[in-house]
Structures are given as C-alpha cells and as structure tokens.
Coordinates of C-alpha atoms in Angstrom, one line a residue:
Chain A
M1 CA -9.4 90.0 -39.0
R2 CA -12.8 90.5 -39.0
I3 CA -14.1 92.2 -36.0
S4 CA -17.2 91.0 -34.2
S5 CA -20.0 93.1 -33.1
K6 CA -19.1 92.7 -29.6
H7 CA -16.0 94.5 -30.3
L8 CA -17.3 96.8 -32.6
T9 CA -20.0 97.9 -30.1
L10 CA -17.2 98.3 -27.3
L11 CA -15.1 100.2 -29.6
V12 CA -17.7 102.6 -30.6
L13 CA -18.6 102.9 -26.8
A14 CA -14.8 103.6 -25.8
A15 CA -14.3 105.8 -28.8
L16 CA -17.6 107.8 -27.9
I17 CA -16.4 108.2 -24.2
A18 CA -13.1 109.4 -25.1
V19 CA -14.1 112.0 -27.9
A20 CA -17.2 113.4 -26.4
P21 CA -15.2 115.8 -23.6
L22 CA -13.8 117.2 -27.0
F23 CA -17.5 118.8 -27.4
F24 CA -18.0 119.6 -23.7
P25 CA -18.4 123.6 -23.4
S26 CA -18.3 123.3 -20.1
G27 CA -17.4 121.6 -16.6
Y28 CA -20.8 120.6 -15.9
Y29 CA -21.0 118.4 -18.9
F30 CA -18.6 115.7 -17.1
R31 CA -20.8 115.2 -14.2
V32 CA -23.7 114.4 -16.6
G33 CA -21.5 112.3 -18.9
A34 CA -21.0 110.2 -15.4
L35 CA -24.7 110.1 -14.4
I36 CA -25.5 108.7 -18.1
F37 CA -22.8 106.2 -17.4
V38 CA -23.7 105.1 -13.8
N39 CA -27.3 105.0 -15.2
A40 CA -26.5 103.0 -18.4
L41 CA -24.3 100.5 -15.9
A42 CA -27.4 99.9 -14.0
V43 CA -29.8 99.7 -17.0
T44 CA -27.2 96.9 -18.6
G45 CA -28.3 95.0 -15.8
I46 CA -31.9 95.1 -16.3
V47 CA -31.1 94.4 -19.9
I48 CA -29.5 91.2 -18.7
L49 CA -32.5 90.2 -16.8
T50 CA -35.0 91.3 -19.1
G51 CA -33.5 90.9 -22.4
Y52 CA -31.6 87.6 -21.5
A53 CA -34.0 85.7 -19.2
G54 CA -37.4 87.1 -19.8
Q55 CA -38.2 88.6 -16.4
I56 CA -38.9 92.1 -15.3
S57 CA -38.2 93.6 -11.7
L58 CA -39.6 96.4 -10.2
G59 CA -37.2 96.7 -7.3
H60 CA -33.9 97.1 -8.4
A61 CA -33.5 100.2 -6.7
G62 CA -33.5 98.2 -3.7
F63 CA -30.4 96.9 -4.5
A64 CA -28.9 100.5 -5.6
G65 CA -29.7 101.4 -2.3
I66 CA -27.9 98.7 -0.4
G67 CA -24.7 99.3 -2.9
G68 CA -25.5 103.2 -2.1
Y69 CA -25.8 102.6 1.6
A70 CA -22.7 100.3 1.7
C71 CA -20.3 102.8 0.7
A72 CA -21.8 105.4 3.5
L73 CA -22.1 102.8 6.4
A74 CA -19.1 100.6 5.8
P75 CA -16.1 102.7 6.3
V76 CA -18.0 104.8 9.3
H77 CA -19.0 101.6 11.2
W78 CA -16.5 98.9 10.3
G79 CA -13.6 100.8 9.2
I80 CA -14.1 99.1 5.8
P81 CA -12.2 101.2 2.7
P82 CA -15.1 103.0 0.5
A83 CA -13.5 100.8 -2.4
L84 CA -14.2 97.3 -0.3
A85 CA -17.8 98.8 0.5
V86 CA -18.8 98.8 -3.2
V87 CA -17.7 95.2 -3.1
L88 CA -19.5 94.6 0.2
G89 CA -22.4 96.2 -1.2
A90 CA -22.5 93.8 -4.5
L91 CA -22.3 90.8 -2.3
V92 CA -25.0 91.6 0.1
S93 CA -26.9 92.2 -3.2
G94 CA -26.3 89.3 -4.8
I95 CA -27.0 87.3 -2.0
L96 CA -30.5 88.9 -1.4
A97 CA -31.1 88.6 -4.9
Y98 CA -30.4 84.9 -4.5
L99 CA -32.6 84.2 -1.6
V100 CA -35.2 86.3 -3.0
G101 CA -34.9 85.0 -6.6
R102 CA -34.6 81.2 -5.9
P103 CA -38.2 79.9 -4.8
I104 CA -39.8 82.7 -6.9
L105 CA -37.9 82.2 -10.4
R106 CA -39.4 78.6 -10.6
L107 CA -42.7 80.4 -11.1
K108 CA -43.5 82.4 -14.0
G109 CA -45.1 85.7 -15.2
Y110 CA -45.8 88.4 -12.7
Y111 CA -44.2 86.6 -10.0
L112 CA -40.7 88.3 -9.9
G113 CA -42.2 91.7 -10.6
V114 CA -44.1 91.7 -7.9
A115 CA -41.8 90.0 -5.5
S116 CA -39.1 92.3 -6.7
L117 CA -41.3 95.2 -5.9
G118 CA -42.1 94.1 -2.5
F119 CA -38.7 93.8 -1.6
G120 CA -37.6 97.3 -3.1
I121 CA -40.0 98.9 -1.1
L122 CA -38.6 97.0 1.8
V123 CA -35.6 98.1 1.5
A124 CA -36.5 101.8 1.1
M125 CA -38.9 101.3 4.2
V126 CA -35.5 100.4 6.6
L127 CA -33.7 102.8 5.2
N128 CA -36.1 105.8 5.7
N129 CA -36.9 103.9 9.2
E130 CA -34.0 103.2 10.8
R131 CA -32.8 106.7 11.5
Q132 CA -30.2 105.8 14.2
L133 CA -28.0 103.9 11.4
T134 CA -29.2 105.5 8.1
K135 CA -30.3 109.3 9.7
G136 CA -33.3 108.7 7.8
P137 CA -35.2 110.9 5.3
D138 CA -32.5 113.3 4.8
G139 CA -30.1 111.3 4.0
I140 CA -26.2 110.5 5.0
E141 CA -22.8 111.7 4.0
V142 CA -20.8 109.0 2.0
P143 CA -16.9 109.0 2.8
D144 CA -14.4 109.9 -0.4
L145 CA -13.2 107.1 -2.3
G146 CA -9.7 108.3 -2.2
L147 CA -8.9 106.9 -5.8
R148 CA -8.6 110.7 -6.9
G149 CA -6.0 111.6 -4.4
L150 CA -3.9 108.5 -5.6
L151 CA -3.9 109.3 -9.0
K152 CA -2.5 112.7 -8.0
D153 CA 0.1 111.4 -6.3
W154 CA 1.3 109.4 -9.8
G155 CA 1.1 112.7 -11.0
L156 CA -2.1 112.4 -12.8
N157 CA -4.3 115.8 -11.5
L158 CA -7.7 115.1 -12.7
S159 CA -10.6 117.6 -11.6
N160 CA -13.8 116.1 -9.7
G161 CA -15.5 116.1 -12.9
E162 CA -12.9 114.6 -15.1
F163 CA -12.1 112.1 -12.9
W164 CA -16.1 110.7 -12.1
Y165 CA -16.2 111.1 -16.1
A166 CA -13.6 108.8 -16.7
F167 CA -13.8 106.5 -14.1
T168 CA -17.5 106.0 -14.6
G169 CA -16.7 105.5 -18.3
I170 CA -14.3 102.9 -17.4
C171 CA -16.6 101.1 -14.9
L172 CA -19.4 101.2 -18.1
L173 CA -17.2 99.6 -20.6
I174 CA -16.1 96.7 -18.0
G175 CA -20.2 96.3 -17.6
A176 CA -20.7 96.2 -21.1
W177 CA -18.0 94.0 -21.7
I178 CA -19.0 91.4 -19.2
A179 CA -23.0 91.4 -20.4
L180 CA -21.7 91.3 -23.9
N181 CA -20.1 88.0 -23.4
L182 CA -23.3 86.8 -21.3
F183 CA -25.4 87.7 -24.3
N184 CA -23.0 85.7 -26.6
S185 CA -22.1 82.6 -24.5
P186 CA -23.7 79.5 -25.5
S187 CA -26.6 79.1 -23.0
G188 CA -26.9 82.9 -23.4
R189 CA -27.6 82.4 -27.1
A190 CA -29.6 79.2 -26.5
L191 CA -31.8 81.3 -24.2
R192 CA -32.4 84.5 -26.4
A193 CA -33.2 82.2 -29.1
L194 CA -35.8 80.3 -27.1
H195 CA -36.9 83.5 -25.1
G196 CA -40.4 83.5 -26.3
S197 CA -41.0 79.9 -25.1
E198 CA -39.9 78.6 -21.5
I199 CA -41.3 75.6 -22.3
A200 CA -39.4 75.2 -25.8
A201 CA -36.0 76.2 -23.6
G202 CA -36.6 73.8 -20.7
T203 CA -37.3 70.7 -23.4
V204 CA -33.9 71.1 -24.9
G205 CA -32.4 70.6 -21.6
I206 CA -31.7 74.3 -20.4
D207 CA -32.6 74.5 -16.6
V208 CA -34.6 77.7 -17.2
A209 CA -35.3 78.5 -13.3
R210 CA -31.3 78.2 -12.9
V211 CA -30.2 80.6 -15.9
K212 CA -33.0 83.2 -14.9
L213 CA -31.5 83.4 -11.3
Q214 CA -28.4 83.7 -12.5
A215 CA -29.5 86.8 -14.7
F216 CA -31.2 88.0 -11.5
V217 CA -28.4 87.7 -9.5
I218 CA -25.8 89.4 -11.7
S219 CA -28.5 92.2 -12.6
A220 CA -28.7 92.7 -9.1
V221 CA -25.0 93.5 -8.3
Y222 CA -25.1 95.7 -11.4
A223 CA -27.5 97.9 -9.4
S224 CA -25.8 97.6 -6.4
V225 CA -22.3 98.7 -7.9
A226 CA -24.2 101.4 -9.8
G227 CA -25.8 102.4 -6.4
S228 CA -22.3 102.5 -4.8
L229 CA -21.0 104.9 -7.5
T230 CA -24.0 107.2 -7.6
A231 CA -23.4 107.5 -3.7
L232 CA -19.5 107.7 -4.1
Q233 CA -19.8 110.6 -6.8
N234 CA -22.3 112.7 -4.9
K235 CA -20.8 112.3 -1.4
F236 CA -24.2 112.0 -0.2
V237 CA -27.0 109.6 -0.3
T238 CA -30.6 109.5 0.5
P239 CA -33.5 106.4 0.6
D240 CA -34.4 108.2 -2.6
I241 CA -32.0 105.8 -4.3
A242 CA -33.9 103.2 -3.1
G243 CA -37.3 104.4 -3.9
F244 CA -39.9 102.7 -6.7
M245 CA -39.8 105.7 -8.8
H246 CA -36.1 104.9 -9.6
S247 CA -36.8 101.1 -10.3
V248 CA -39.4 102.6 -12.6
E249 CA -36.7 104.9 -14.1
M250 CA -34.2 101.8 -14.7
V251 CA -37.2 99.8 -16.3
T252 CA -38.0 103.1 -18.5
M253 CA -34.4 103.5 -19.7
A254 CA -34.1 100.0 -20.5
V255 CA -37.5 99.6 -22.4
L256 CA -36.6 102.8 -24.4
G257 CA -33.4 101.9 -26.0
G258 CA -34.3 98.2 -26.1
V259 CA -34.6 95.6 -23.4
G260 CA -32.3 93.1 -25.3
S261 CA -29.6 95.4 -26.3
V262 CA -26.9 96.4 -24.3
P263 CA -26.2 100.0 -26.7
G264 CA -30.0 100.1 -26.4
A265 CA -29.1 100.2 -22.8
I266 CA -26.8 103.2 -22.9
L267 CA -28.9 104.8 -25.4
G268 CA -31.9 105.0 -23.4
A269 CA -29.9 105.9 -20.3
G270 CA -28.5 108.6 -22.0
I271 CA -32.0 110.0 -23.6
L272 CA -33.6 110.1 -20.2
T273 CA -30.4 111.4 -17.9
L274 CA -30.5 114.1 -20.8
L275 CA -34.0 115.2 -20.8
P276 CA -34.3 116.6 -17.4
Q277 CA -31.4 118.6 -17.9
V278 CA -32.9 120.0 -21.3
L279 CA -36.3 120.4 -20.4
T280 CA -36.8 122.4 -17.1
V281 CA -40.3 121.7 -16.8
F282 CA -39.5 118.0 -16.6
A283 CA -39.9 118.0 -12.8
E284 CA -43.2 118.6 -12.9
Y285 CA -44.0 116.2 -16.0
E286 CA -41.8 113.5 -14.9
Q287 CA -44.3 110.9 -13.9
L288 CA -46.3 111.9 -17.0
I289 CA -43.7 111.6 -19.4
L290 CA -41.9 108.3 -17.9
G291 CA -45.4 106.3 -18.1
L292 CA -46.4 107.2 -21.3
V293 CA -43.3 106.7 -22.8
M294 CA -43.3 103.4 -20.9
M295 CA -46.7 102.6 -22.7
L296 CA -46.1 104.0 -26.2
V297 CA -42.8 102.1 -26.7
M298 CA -44.1 98.8 -25.6
I299 CA -47.2 99.3 -27.5
F300 CA -45.8 100.9 -30.8
L301 CA -42.0 100.1 -30.6
R302 CA -41.9 96.8 -28.5
E303 CA -38.2 96.1 -29.0
G304 CA -37.1 99.7 -28.2
L305 CA -35.0 102.1 -30.4
V306 CA -32.0 100.5 -30.9
P307 CA -32.8 97.3 -32.2
S308 CA -36.0 99.0 -34.6
I309 CA -33.7 101.1 -35.6
L310 CA -30.6 98.3 -36.4
R311 CA -33.6 96.3 -38.4
K312 CA -34.4 99.2 -40.3
I313 CA -30.8 99.7 -41.6
R314 CA -30.2 96.1 -42.1
G315 CA -33.7 95.6 -44.0
R316 CA -32.4 98.6 -46.6
G317 CA -29.3 96.9 -46.7
E318 CA -30.6 93.6 -48.1
Chain B
M1 CA -59.6 92.8 25.1
S2 CA -61.1 96.0 23.6
E3 CA -57.7 96.9 22.6
L4 CA -58.1 93.9 20.3
L5 CA -61.3 94.4 19.5
Q6 CA -60.3 98.2 18.3
F7 CA -57.3 96.4 16.3
L8 CA -60.1 94.4 14.5
F9 CA -62.1 97.3 13.3
S10 CA -59.4 99.0 12.2
G11 CA -58.1 96.2 10.2
L12 CA -61.2 95.4 8.7
T13 CA -62.3 98.9 8.0
V14 CA -59.2 99.1 5.6
G15 CA -59.2 95.3 4.5
A16 CA -62.5 96.0 3.1
V17 CA -60.7 98.6 0.7
Y18 CA -57.8 95.8 -0.1
A19 CA -60.6 93.4 -0.4
L20 CA -62.3 95.6 -3.0
V21 CA -59.2 96.3 -5.1
A22 CA -58.2 92.8 -4.8
L23 CA -61.5 92.1 -6.3
G24 CA -61.1 94.2 -9.3
F25 CA -57.4 92.4 -10.1
T26 CA -59.3 89.4 -10.0
I27 CA -61.6 90.6 -12.0
I28 CA -59.3 91.5 -15.1
Y29 CA -56.5 88.9 -14.3
N30 CA -59.5 86.2 -15.2
A31 CA -60.7 87.9 -18.1
S32 CA -57.6 89.0 -19.8
G33 CA -54.6 87.4 -18.2
V34 CA -53.4 90.7 -17.2
V35 CA -52.4 92.0 -13.9
N36 CA -53.2 95.3 -14.1
F37 CA -51.0 97.5 -11.9
A38 CA -53.1 100.7 -12.4
Q39 CA -55.7 99.5 -10.1
G40 CA -54.7 101.4 -7.4
E41 CA -55.1 104.6 -9.5
F42 CA -58.6 104.0 -9.9
V43 CA -59.2 104.2 -6.1
M44 CA -57.4 107.3 -6.0
L45 CA -59.4 108.6 -8.7
G46 CA -62.7 107.9 -7.1
G47 CA -61.5 109.7 -4.2
M48 CA -59.7 112.6 -5.8
I49 CA -62.4 113.2 -8.8
T50 CA -65.5 112.8 -5.5
V51 CA -63.6 115.6 -3.4
F52 CA -63.2 117.9 -6.4
A53 CA -66.7 117.7 -7.8
H54 CA -67.9 118.0 -4.3
A55 CA -65.8 121.0 -3.8
A56 CA -67.3 122.3 -7.5
G57 CA -70.8 122.1 -5.4
L58 CA -72.0 118.8 -6.2
P59 CA -73.9 117.3 -3.5
L60 CA -72.0 114.4 -2.2
P61 CA -73.7 111.3 -3.6
L62 CA -73.7 113.1 -6.9
A63 CA -70.1 113.6 -6.6
A64 CA -69.6 110.2 -5.9
L65 CA -71.5 108.8 -9.0
L66 CA -69.8 111.0 -10.9
A67 CA -66.7 109.8 -10.1
I68 CA -67.2 106.2 -10.4
A69 CA -68.8 107.0 -14.2
A70 CA -65.5 109.0 -14.7
T71 CA -62.8 106.5 -13.1
A72 CA -65.1 103.6 -15.1
A73 CA -64.9 105.5 -18.4
I74 CA -61.0 106.0 -17.7
G75 CA -60.7 102.1 -17.2
V76 CA -62.4 101.3 -20.6
G77 CA -59.9 103.9 -22.3
L78 CA -56.9 101.9 -20.5
N79 CA -58.2 98.6 -22.2
K80 CA -58.9 100.3 -25.7
F81 CA -55.9 102.4 -25.9
A82 CA -53.2 100.4 -24.0
I83 CA -54.0 97.0 -23.3
E84 CA -55.8 95.9 -26.7
P85 CA -53.2 97.1 -29.2
A86 CA -50.8 95.1 -26.9
R87 CA -52.7 91.8 -27.7
G88 CA -50.5 88.7 -27.7
A89 CA -47.3 90.9 -25.9
P90 CA -45.1 89.1 -23.5
V91 CA -46.4 89.2 -19.7
V92 CA -43.1 91.7 -19.5
S93 CA -44.3 94.0 -21.8
L94 CA -47.9 93.9 -20.4
I95 CA -46.5 94.5 -16.6
I96 CA -44.3 98.0 -18.2
I97 CA -47.7 99.1 -19.9
T98 CA -49.8 98.6 -17.1
I99 CA -47.0 100.2 -14.8
G100 CA -46.5 103.0 -17.1
A101 CA -50.4 103.6 -17.0
S102 CA -50.5 104.1 -13.0
I103 CA -47.6 106.5 -13.2
F104 CA -49.0 108.5 -16.2
I105 CA -52.5 108.5 -14.6
R106 CA -50.6 109.7 -11.4
G107 CA -49.0 112.5 -12.9
A108 CA -51.7 113.5 -14.5
A109 CA -53.8 113.9 -11.3
Q110 CA -50.9 115.5 -9.7
L111 CA -51.1 118.5 -12.9
I112 CA -55.2 118.2 -13.1
F113 CA -55.8 118.1 -8.9
D114 CA -52.6 118.8 -6.7
K115 CA -50.2 117.4 -4.5
Q116 CA -52.5 118.0 -1.3
I117 CA -54.2 115.6 0.9
H118 CA -57.8 115.5 1.0
S119 CA -60.9 114.6 2.4
F120 CA -64.4 115.1 2.4
P121 CA -67.2 114.4 5.0
S122 CA -68.5 110.9 6.0
F123 CA -71.3 109.6 5.0
S124 CA -73.5 109.8 7.9
G125 CA -71.7 111.9 10.7
D126 CA -68.4 111.9 12.9
D127 CA -70.1 110.2 15.8
P128 CA -68.7 106.9 16.5
I129 CA -70.4 103.8 17.9
H130 CA -69.0 102.1 21.4
V131 CA -68.6 98.3 21.0
M132 CA -67.8 96.9 24.2
G133 CA -64.9 99.4 25.0
A134 CA -64.2 99.7 21.5
T135 CA -65.2 102.2 19.1
I136 CA -65.8 101.9 15.4
L137 CA -66.8 104.9 12.8
T138 CA -69.9 104.6 11.2
Q139 CA -68.0 105.4 7.6
S140 CA -66.3 102.1 8.6
L141 CA -69.4 100.6 9.2
W142 CA -70.1 101.9 5.4
A143 CA -66.9 100.5 3.9
I144 CA -67.3 97.0 5.4
G145 CA -70.5 96.7 4.1
G146 CA -70.2 98.6 1.0
A147 CA -67.3 95.4 0.0
F148 CA -69.8 92.8 1.0
A149 CA -72.4 94.4 -1.1
V150 CA -69.9 94.6 -3.9
F151 CA -68.8 91.2 -3.2
V152 CA -72.3 89.7 -3.1
G153 CA -72.7 91.5 -6.5
L154 CA -70.0 90.3 -8.3
W155 CA -71.0 86.7 -7.1
L156 CA -74.5 86.5 -8.2
F157 CA -73.4 88.5 -11.5
F158 CA -70.9 85.6 -12.0
T159 CA -73.2 83.0 -11.1
R160 CA -76.6 83.7 -12.1
T161 CA -76.5 85.7 -15.4
I162 CA -75.6 84.6 -18.9
L163 CA -73.2 87.7 -18.9
G164 CA -71.5 86.5 -16.0
R165 CA -70.9 83.1 -17.1
A166 CA -69.7 84.7 -20.5
V167 CA -67.1 86.4 -18.5
L168 CA -66.0 83.2 -16.9
A169 CA -66.1 81.1 -19.9
T170 CA -63.8 83.9 -21.7
S171 CA -61.2 83.3 -18.4
N172 CA -61.2 79.7 -18.9
N173 CA -60.8 79.6 -22.8
R174 CA -60.7 82.4 -24.4
L175 CA -61.0 80.9 -28.2
A176 CA -63.5 78.4 -27.4
A177 CA -65.5 81.3 -25.7
Q178 CA -65.2 82.7 -29.1
L179 CA -66.5 80.1 -31.0
V180 CA -69.9 79.4 -29.0
G181 CA -70.4 83.1 -29.6
I182 CA -69.2 85.1 -27.0
N183 CA -68.1 88.5 -27.9
T184 CA -64.9 88.6 -25.9
D185 CA -63.6 92.1 -26.7
F186 CA -67.0 93.0 -24.9
V187 CA -66.1 91.1 -22.1
M188 CA -62.7 92.4 -21.7
T189 CA -64.4 95.9 -22.1
L190 CA -67.0 94.8 -19.3
S191 CA -64.2 93.5 -17.0
F192 CA -62.1 96.8 -17.0
T193 CA -65.3 98.7 -16.5
L194 CA -66.3 97.2 -13.3
S195 CA -62.8 96.7 -11.7
A196 CA -62.4 100.5 -12.2
A197 CA -65.8 101.2 -11.0
I198 CA -65.3 99.0 -8.1
G199 CA -62.1 100.6 -7.3
A200 CA -63.5 104.0 -7.4
F201 CA -66.0 103.0 -5.2
A202 CA -63.6 101.9 -2.6
G203 CA -62.0 105.3 -2.7
V204 CA -65.2 106.9 -2.2
L205 CA -65.7 104.5 0.5
I206 CA -62.7 104.9 2.4
T207 CA -61.3 108.8 1.6
P208 CA -63.5 110.3 4.6
I209 CA -60.9 107.9 7.1
T210 CA -58.1 107.7 5.5
M211 CA -57.9 110.5 3.1
T212 CA -56.3 110.7 -0.1
S213 CA -53.6 112.4 -2.7
Y214 CA -52.6 111.7 -5.9
D215 CA -49.9 109.1 -4.9
V216 CA -52.0 106.6 -3.1
G217 CA -52.7 104.3 -5.6
L218 CA -49.5 102.3 -5.6
G219 CA -49.7 101.5 -2.1
L220 CA -53.3 100.1 -2.3
A221 CA -52.5 98.2 -6.0
L222 CA -49.9 96.6 -3.7
K223 CA -51.7 96.0 -0.9
G224 CA -54.8 94.7 -3.3
F225 CA -52.3 92.6 -5.1
A226 CA -50.8 90.8 -1.9
G227 CA -54.5 90.1 -0.6
A228 CA -55.5 88.3 -4.1
M229 CA -52.4 86.3 -3.8
L230 CA -53.0 85.7 -0.1
G231 CA -56.0 84.3 -1.1
G232 CA -55.1 82.9 -4.6
M233 CA -54.5 84.7 -7.9
G234 CA -57.9 84.4 -9.8
N235 CA -59.9 83.3 -7.2
P236 CA -62.9 86.1 -6.3
K237 CA -63.6 84.6 -2.5
G238 CA -59.9 83.8 -2.1
A239 CA -59.4 87.7 -3.1
F240 CA -62.1 88.7 -0.7
A241 CA -60.8 87.0 2.1
G242 CA -57.5 87.5 1.3
G243 CA -57.9 91.7 1.1
L244 CA -59.8 91.6 4.9
L245 CA -57.1 89.2 6.0
L246 CA -54.3 91.7 5.1
G247 CA -56.0 94.3 6.5
L248 CA -56.4 92.4 9.8
L249 CA -52.6 91.6 9.5
E250 CA -51.8 95.3 9.0
A251 CA -53.7 96.4 12.3
L252 CA -52.3 93.8 14.1
T253 CA -48.7 94.6 13.3
A254 CA -49.4 98.3 13.9
G255 CA -51.0 97.8 17.3
Y256 CA -48.5 95.0 18.6
L257 CA -45.4 95.3 16.7
S258 CA -44.6 98.6 15.0
S259 CA -46.4 101.2 13.2
Q260 CA -43.5 102.2 11.2
Y261 CA -43.6 99.0 9.6
K262 CA -47.3 98.3 9.3
E263 CA -46.5 98.6 5.7
A264 CA -44.0 96.0 5.7
A265 CA -46.8 93.4 6.4
A266 CA -47.8 93.4 3.0
F267 CA -45.0 92.9 1.6
V268 CA -43.6 90.0 4.2
V269 CA -46.8 88.5 2.9
I270 CA -46.6 88.9 -0.6
L271 CA -43.0 87.1 -0.2
A272 CA -44.1 84.6 2.1
V273 CA -47.0 83.3 0.0
L274 CA -44.6 83.2 -2.8
F275 CA -42.1 81.1 -1.1
F276 CA -44.3 78.5 0.8
M277 CA -47.4 78.5 -1.3
P278 CA -47.8 80.1 -4.5
Q279 CA -51.1 78.7 -5.0
G280 CA -52.6 80.9 -2.2
L281 CA -55.1 79.9 0.7
F282 CA -58.1 79.1 -1.7
G283 CA -55.6 77.3 -4.0
S284 CA -56.3 77.3 -7.8
K285 CA -53.6 75.8 -9.9
S286 CA -54.4 78.3 -12.8
T287 CA -51.3 80.2 -12.0
D288 CA -49.5 78.3 -14.4
R289 CA -50.9 79.3 -17.7
V290 CA -49.2 77.5 -20.9

C-alpha cells in the first residue's frame, strides 16, 4: 500500500505528539506542548483561509475571543456544560464569519483584511466594555471542562498537564486531518492550482466567492475552538485573547511556517510559542521580533519555512 | 445648540487628522496599489520625535521640522527595503509586510522612546476661543487649517505640476507611464516620502490636543483607512471628506450615544461601507484592479 502524503503527515504528527513527552525534563513542558497545539490549531485555520482561498484575516482573535468567552459565560448564565459551550462558541463564530464574509468576499484584495480587523477590534471592545457580563479587562473565570474527572472515574488518572497535552494534541490531529482533507478535495486542488488568479478560477466554473466564504467560516471555527481550549486550559480568560496582537501572532505563525501548508502551521506555531519561553527578553522585544519576522519572511522566503525546505529537498532528489 | 456646536468642533479637529491619514493612504495606494498599514505609525513618529527633540532642547518649530524630515526618511526606507523588494507579490504578502512594518516601528519606538504618554505645548497658547456658547482650542484651528492647507497643496501639486501629473499617470498605468519616460521608481519613492511627511505633520498638529504614545498608530491607521474607504478608495477628495466625516461621526457618537463605543464608529463605518457601497461616497470604480 502506498502511503499518501496526507497520511504520512498525520502519522508523523501523531508520532511526534506521542514520543515528545519521553524527552520532557519536567511537567512544565506538557503545558508548553499544549500551548503549541492550541496555537497550531488556530493557525491551521489561517492556513485554510490564506493558503487555500488567498484571503487574509486580521481579526481572527475576535473569533478566539468568542470561543473563549462562550466557555466562560454559557455555563454560568445558561447552565450549558463547558463541552457544549465550545460548540456554541464555534457556532456563533461560524455564523458571524458568514454574515461578515458574505458581502465582503465578493470584493477582492484588502477588503477582508480590513473588515476582519474592524470586526476583531469590535469584539475586543465589547469584551472590555460590557463589564456586567464579561467583568471587563480583568478577565473572568472559566469552569472546569470535567473530562479529566470523567477519565479518573474510568481509571485513567492523568495530571492536569498530561491531560491537556493529550487532549489538545488529539484536537490538533483532528483539525489537521480535516484541513488536509479539504486541501486534497477536488475543489481544494483546483483552487490551489489557480490560487494566483481568481479570474482564471472563475472562468473554469469555480464559484470563487462561495469557496472563499466557506474557507473563512471554517477558519473562524478553528480560531473559536482554539480560543475555547485556551480558556478551558487556563480556567481564566481576558479580553487580550481577542486583541489585535493575538491576530497578528496567528498570521505571523502561519506566514513563518508556510501559508499553504498544515505542517508549516504547526512548525510556525511551535517556533513562535517556544520563543518567549526560551528568550527571557522576548516580552520587551516581542513587537520588534514579530514585525521583523513578518517582513523578512514575506520578502525573502515568501512561501514560508516548510514549503521552502520541502522544495530544497525535492530539488536535490531530482 | 451650543452642545452640538461643541461636538462639531471636536469632530472636525480629530477629523482633520483622520483626513490627513486618509490622504496619505490614497497617495501610496494610487502610486503603487499598496495599502500601507504603517500609515498610522507615521503620525505617531511625527508626535513622538517632536516631543523628544523638544525635550532635548530644540525649539518647537525646529523639533517639528526634524520629526517630519526623519519620518519622511523612514517612509523612504520602508519603500526601499520592504515594498520594492516585494514587487509583484500577492496582496496578502503586501498586507503582511506593511503590518509587519507597523508592528516593527511600534516595537522600535517603544524601545527607543518609552511607553509613557507625551505631549508638547500648543502652538499659540491654551486660551480657548468662545463661539456661540461653545469653545474651540486655538490648536484645533491649527489642525483644521493645516489639513486644509495640505489638501489644497496636494491638489495644486497633482493638477498643476509635471511631477504631480507623473504620479497620476503612474497610478493609472505603470507600464504606460514608463513608456512615456516617467521614472516610476522615483514616483514610488516620492509618494512614500509625501505620505510619511503628511502623516508626521498630522502628528505634530494633534499631539498638543490628544497627546501621543508609541501605540497610537494602529487606531489612527484604521480610522484613516475607514475615512479613505468612506470617501472612495484612491480618491483624494473622497479621502479628505471621508476623514472629516468620520471625525464628526465619532464625536457625535461620543456625545449622544456612548463615549465607550465612540471608537466603534470607525469600524461600523468600515463594515457598512463594505456591505452597502464598496465604491464609497465619491465612487471610483478602480477598486477592482484586474
């Protein structure tokens, strides 16, 4: 049997997630791992939107905010269990993405970028200002997911770090699987092939606006779920999750790894999540570094790390 | 009545700055098809450099001139080192580059200057002028007058000078402009110089009223962009009117609806314009560049 590159990617990813803990010197690394997985999940959504539909969103943190606050608010105000709140957040994010995207994705170029930027900032503004609901800039507590307790009842006793590492790892695998399937679907292939020219795609009968809208909605759901997971893991969420810098982080991660590549999303998320852990001065230089990475990659390494490396390897093999 | 007049005054004051930012957007967009998300950083640099040059002992006018010149140089650098090497890149890449540039400049400003809020004295004292029960700061008059002066100057430049016409020709058709002997690289450099200088000038005008800090750029860029879109992307008259209108809208929102959500006015405008009239008020059909 010939293993397709899709299955190979998933197998390598699963193996990495399973094997990495053997090398963890302390429990703290489980937490870093889970952070990487959650970021990678959100960035996979960006890759779908940018790599697959050639659009950019500068407000994806807005959807992460909706996902995160859904987990904080829905259980307290409407008695919805946290697991269902994740779904609720994803649903709301998807619907909002549809409403924002539908008229705008018929236009080209900068419009989605700017509209999504405005949308993200509106969400952050509401989270900051509606104090009686969201408790404002100080943030709000998020109830426990309850899954870890359930596993304990079944005789599987995981530490908090181990549980979140495994849980977010599985979520990432599912997210990557869906994204890879989308990439390899007939319309996905056609769109990627014609990525450079919407006109060309249109002339061969692809409803460009519709496919772009689908990609926007799907990527919003990714961001929302990632936001929910962040909130649930931290048991706390602040409006920063919806802030512009978070949107920029997501885009930078995608750009660094490679906007057309799911492994690229994961590598980009890995590097930029690890950087602040390794570099203690990072907090001070964060904006400088993020901005520089964005510019340098787009000027000198336009495809991002993973596609550029793959091309090198293939080029040598021929 | 005096209340409304008061809101109009403050709306026109900030609107003048938005109008200048919107004009800066339009100049670069027309010359190169690039929306420069770092436009707001130019305003921030204009204010911040003036503050620190003034604090270092330079007289205010000299500090302001230095700030405008330095910011213009940074604009040229942005074009040379980030936009020109990426020529022909897809829109998404250009967006990421200018966003990257804006974050980079902000990060650098935070390190070089500081994270505090700064201001410097008004040009002609702090005594307000009373008009029919409302008051207006002399600095507001400077801001509104300055914006009008820049607008008229640009209009004369584009319609009355060979160089201005060369910019217009380049924005219409880059290749054709090259064929008739226009140095389009120079036009690009010029447009970045101009819009950076205009941005910095806006920063100098408004800092005595609104104060400045390293992170004011993004908000200003967004509002300038909203103003430019409201008027019709790529149309200088539209950009100017759109910026003023947005300022008024924001002041009225703050006055009559909610001061917490006054910032939201710009984003609601962006979304509404995109939904209902993507060509903007002064409709130009150049939005669909093929």
